[in-house]
mmCIF file of C-alpha atoms in Angstrom:
data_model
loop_
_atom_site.group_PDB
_atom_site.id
_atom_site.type_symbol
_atom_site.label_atom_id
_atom_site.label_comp_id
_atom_site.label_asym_id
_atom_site.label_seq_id
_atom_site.Cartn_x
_atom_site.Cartn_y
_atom_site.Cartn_z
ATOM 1 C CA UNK A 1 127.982 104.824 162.333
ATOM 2 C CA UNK A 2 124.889 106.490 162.155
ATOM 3 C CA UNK A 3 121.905 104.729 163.182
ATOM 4 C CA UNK A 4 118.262 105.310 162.574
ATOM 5 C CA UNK A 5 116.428 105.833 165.930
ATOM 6 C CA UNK A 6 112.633 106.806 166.254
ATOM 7 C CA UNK A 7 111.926 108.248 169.514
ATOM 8 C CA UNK A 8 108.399 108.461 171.214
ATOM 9 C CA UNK A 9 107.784 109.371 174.730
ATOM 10 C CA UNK A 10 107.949 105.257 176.092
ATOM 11 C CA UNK A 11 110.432 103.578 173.283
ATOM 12 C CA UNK A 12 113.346 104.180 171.034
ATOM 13 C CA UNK A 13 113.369 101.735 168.084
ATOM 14 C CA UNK A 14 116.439 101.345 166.569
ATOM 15 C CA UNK A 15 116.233 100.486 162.827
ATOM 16 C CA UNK A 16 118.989 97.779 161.712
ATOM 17 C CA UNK A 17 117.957 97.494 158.006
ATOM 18 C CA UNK A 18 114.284 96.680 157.486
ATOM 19 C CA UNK A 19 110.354 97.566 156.809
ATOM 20 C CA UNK A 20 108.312 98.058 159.968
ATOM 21 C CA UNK A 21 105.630 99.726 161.355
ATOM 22 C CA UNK A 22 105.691 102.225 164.389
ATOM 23 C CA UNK A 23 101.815 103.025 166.799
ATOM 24 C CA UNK A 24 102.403 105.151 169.281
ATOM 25 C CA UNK A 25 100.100 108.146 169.788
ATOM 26 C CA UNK A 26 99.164 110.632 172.604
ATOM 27 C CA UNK A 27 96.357 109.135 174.795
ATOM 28 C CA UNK A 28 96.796 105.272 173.787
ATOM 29 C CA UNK A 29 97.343 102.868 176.095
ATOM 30 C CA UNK A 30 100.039 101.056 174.320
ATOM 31 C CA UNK A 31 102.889 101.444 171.627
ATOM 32 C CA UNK A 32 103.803 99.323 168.907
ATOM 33 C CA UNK A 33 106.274 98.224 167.109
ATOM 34 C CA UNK A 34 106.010 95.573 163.856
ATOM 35 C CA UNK A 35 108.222 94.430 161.520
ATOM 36 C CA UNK A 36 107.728 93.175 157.883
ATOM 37 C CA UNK A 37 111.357 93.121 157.073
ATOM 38 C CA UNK A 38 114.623 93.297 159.065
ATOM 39 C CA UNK A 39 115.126 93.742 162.394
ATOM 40 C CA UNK A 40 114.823 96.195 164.871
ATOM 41 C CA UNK A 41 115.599 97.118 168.294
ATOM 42 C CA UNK A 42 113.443 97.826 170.659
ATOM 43 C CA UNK A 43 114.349 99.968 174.115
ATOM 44 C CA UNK A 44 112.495 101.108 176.568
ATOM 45 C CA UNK A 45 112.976 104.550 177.913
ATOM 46 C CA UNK A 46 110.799 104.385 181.191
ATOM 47 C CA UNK A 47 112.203 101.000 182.463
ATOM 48 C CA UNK A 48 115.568 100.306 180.115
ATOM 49 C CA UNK A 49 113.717 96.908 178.697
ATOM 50 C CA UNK A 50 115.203 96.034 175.629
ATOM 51 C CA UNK A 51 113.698 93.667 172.427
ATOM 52 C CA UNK A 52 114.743 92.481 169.181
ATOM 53 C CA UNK A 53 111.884 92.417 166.478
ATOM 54 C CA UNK A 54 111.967 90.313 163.710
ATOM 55 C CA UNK A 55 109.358 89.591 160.548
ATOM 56 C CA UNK A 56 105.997 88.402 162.415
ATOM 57 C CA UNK A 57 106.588 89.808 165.213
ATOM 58 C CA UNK A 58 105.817 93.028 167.516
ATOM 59 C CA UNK A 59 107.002 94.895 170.584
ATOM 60 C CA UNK A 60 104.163 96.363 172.759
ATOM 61 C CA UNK A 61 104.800 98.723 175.266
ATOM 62 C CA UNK A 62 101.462 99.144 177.688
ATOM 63 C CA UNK A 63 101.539 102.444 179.199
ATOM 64 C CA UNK A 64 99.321 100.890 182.479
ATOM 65 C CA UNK A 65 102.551 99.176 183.933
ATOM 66 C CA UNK A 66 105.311 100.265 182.021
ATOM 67 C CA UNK A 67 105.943 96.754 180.728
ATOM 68 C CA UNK A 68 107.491 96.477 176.966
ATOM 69 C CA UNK A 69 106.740 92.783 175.584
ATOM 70 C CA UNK A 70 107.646 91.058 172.794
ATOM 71 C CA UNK A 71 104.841 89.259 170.142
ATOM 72 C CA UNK A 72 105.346 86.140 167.349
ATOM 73 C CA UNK A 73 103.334 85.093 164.714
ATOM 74 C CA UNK A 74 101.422 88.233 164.066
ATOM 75 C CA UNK A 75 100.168 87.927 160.409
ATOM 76 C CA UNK A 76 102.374 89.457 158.031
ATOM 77 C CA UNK A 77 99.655 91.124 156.466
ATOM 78 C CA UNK A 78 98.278 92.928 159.305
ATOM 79 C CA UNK A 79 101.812 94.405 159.385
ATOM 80 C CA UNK A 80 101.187 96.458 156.331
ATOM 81 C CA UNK A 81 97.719 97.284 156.026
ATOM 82 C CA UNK A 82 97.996 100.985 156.898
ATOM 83 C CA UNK A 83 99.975 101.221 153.666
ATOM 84 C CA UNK A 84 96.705 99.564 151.563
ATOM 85 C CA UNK A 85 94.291 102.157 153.724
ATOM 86 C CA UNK A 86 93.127 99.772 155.530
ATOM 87 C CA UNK A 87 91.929 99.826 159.088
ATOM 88 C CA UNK A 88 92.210 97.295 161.735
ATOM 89 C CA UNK A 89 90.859 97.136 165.425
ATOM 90 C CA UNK A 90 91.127 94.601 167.573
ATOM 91 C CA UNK A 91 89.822 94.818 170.973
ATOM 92 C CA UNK A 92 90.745 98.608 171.055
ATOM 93 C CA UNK A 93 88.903 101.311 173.194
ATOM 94 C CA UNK A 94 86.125 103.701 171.883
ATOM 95 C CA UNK A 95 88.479 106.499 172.153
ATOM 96 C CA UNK A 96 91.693 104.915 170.858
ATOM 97 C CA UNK A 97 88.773 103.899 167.532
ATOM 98 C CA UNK A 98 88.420 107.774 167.535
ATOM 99 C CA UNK A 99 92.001 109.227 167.838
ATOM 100 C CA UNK A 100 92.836 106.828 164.720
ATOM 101 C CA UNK A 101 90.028 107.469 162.336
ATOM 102 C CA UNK A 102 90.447 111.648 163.483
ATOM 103 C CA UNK A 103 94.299 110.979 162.339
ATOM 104 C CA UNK A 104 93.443 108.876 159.238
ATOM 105 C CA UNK A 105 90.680 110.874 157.767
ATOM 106 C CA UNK A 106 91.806 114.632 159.063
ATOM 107 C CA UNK A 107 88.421 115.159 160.930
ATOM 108 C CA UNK A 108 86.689 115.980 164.118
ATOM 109 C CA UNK A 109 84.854 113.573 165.880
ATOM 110 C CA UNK A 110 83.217 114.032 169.541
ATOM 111 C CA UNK A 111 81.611 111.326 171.727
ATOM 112 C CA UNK A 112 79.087 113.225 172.992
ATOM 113 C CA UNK A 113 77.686 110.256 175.452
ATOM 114 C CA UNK A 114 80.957 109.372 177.352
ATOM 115 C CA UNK A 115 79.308 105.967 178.259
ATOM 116 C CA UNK A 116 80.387 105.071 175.235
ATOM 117 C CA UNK A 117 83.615 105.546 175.897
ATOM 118 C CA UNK A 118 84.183 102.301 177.834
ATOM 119 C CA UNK A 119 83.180 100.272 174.875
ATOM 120 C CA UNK A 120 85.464 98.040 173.030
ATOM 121 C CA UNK A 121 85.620 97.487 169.101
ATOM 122 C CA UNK A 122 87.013 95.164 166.954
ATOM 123 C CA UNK A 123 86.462 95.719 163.198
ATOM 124 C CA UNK A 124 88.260 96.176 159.463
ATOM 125 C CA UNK A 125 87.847 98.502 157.392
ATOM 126 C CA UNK A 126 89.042 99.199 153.914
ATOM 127 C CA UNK A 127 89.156 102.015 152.195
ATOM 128 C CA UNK A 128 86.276 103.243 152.862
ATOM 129 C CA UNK A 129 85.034 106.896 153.216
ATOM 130 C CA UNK A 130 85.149 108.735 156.635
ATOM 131 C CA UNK A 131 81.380 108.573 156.822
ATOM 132 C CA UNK A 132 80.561 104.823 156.032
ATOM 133 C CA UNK A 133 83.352 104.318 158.963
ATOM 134 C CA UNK A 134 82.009 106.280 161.414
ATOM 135 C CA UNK A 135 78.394 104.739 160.507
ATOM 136 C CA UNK A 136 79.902 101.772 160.731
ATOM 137 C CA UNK A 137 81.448 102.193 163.977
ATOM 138 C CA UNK A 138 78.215 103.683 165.303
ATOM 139 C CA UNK A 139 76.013 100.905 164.338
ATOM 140 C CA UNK A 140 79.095 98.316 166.262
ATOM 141 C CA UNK A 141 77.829 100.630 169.069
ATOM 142 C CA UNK A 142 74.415 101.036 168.516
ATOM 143 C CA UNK A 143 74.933 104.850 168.421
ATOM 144 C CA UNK A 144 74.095 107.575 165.988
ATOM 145 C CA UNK A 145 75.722 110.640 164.551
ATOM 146 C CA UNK A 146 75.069 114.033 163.164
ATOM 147 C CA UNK A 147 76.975 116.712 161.856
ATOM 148 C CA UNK A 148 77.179 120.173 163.461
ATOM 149 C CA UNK A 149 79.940 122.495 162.358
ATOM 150 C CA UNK A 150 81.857 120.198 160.244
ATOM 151 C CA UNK A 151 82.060 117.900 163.729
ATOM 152 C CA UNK A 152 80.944 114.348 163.793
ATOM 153 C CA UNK A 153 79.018 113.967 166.713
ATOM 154 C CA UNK A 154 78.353 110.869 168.175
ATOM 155 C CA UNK A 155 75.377 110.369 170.725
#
């Protein structure tokens, strides 16, 4: 009678008994949806598309051209890893990297050379401390950092 609906600004998911995992931030280029458990529904709220998600798989809307598509045999234990602190990117843009570790850690970070921002990263990380990540990251980039202000900078 009730359902449980999460609503972001490009999907509704609606929640039919199950364990899942929702992305969808300002500023990234696509929303996700993954399930461990259950079964969701997936709708679309810029073009009415509609997809059922079941364990191992994923609904991904890309913001570029409004297209919501449906994913199998994504690894059940990528599905959960946010829940273990751990970290995974996979082909994702320099400033998506950002907006996530900002989110995950609570901290400011600034790309001070925006050439960097076209740059592409694919990495794990697990639990580690905000600065070994951001070293880390800057080294995949071959980049350095300082603090000013209580702001990583990265140049």
């Amino acid at each position: 009678k009730h359902p449980f609906i999460i609503h972001t600004d490009k999907m509704d998911t609606k929640v039919l008994g199950t364990s899942f995992n929702v992305q969808a931030y300002p500023g990234q280029a696509t929303q996700e949806v993954s399930v461990l458990t259950g079964r969701v529904n997936v709708k679309s709220t810029v073009t009415d598309e509609n997809v059922y998600v079941t364990p191992g798989q994923k609904a991904v809307f890309k913001s570029k051209n409004s297209s919501l598509h449906a994913f199998s045999n994504i690894p059940m234990n990528s599905i959960s890893l946010w829940r273990k602190n751990i970290i995974v990117f996979e082909d994702t843009p320099l400033p998506e990297v950002i907006a996530t570790i900002n989110r995950n850690y609570n901290i400011a970070i600034s790309v001070e050379n925006k050439n960097l921002n076209n740059l592409r990263i694919s990495a794990y990380f697990k639990e580690l401390p905000a600065d070994q990540v951001i070293g880390l990251v800057c080294n995949i980039i071959n980049a350095n950092y300082k603090i000013e202000s209580g702001v990583y900078r990265i140049q």
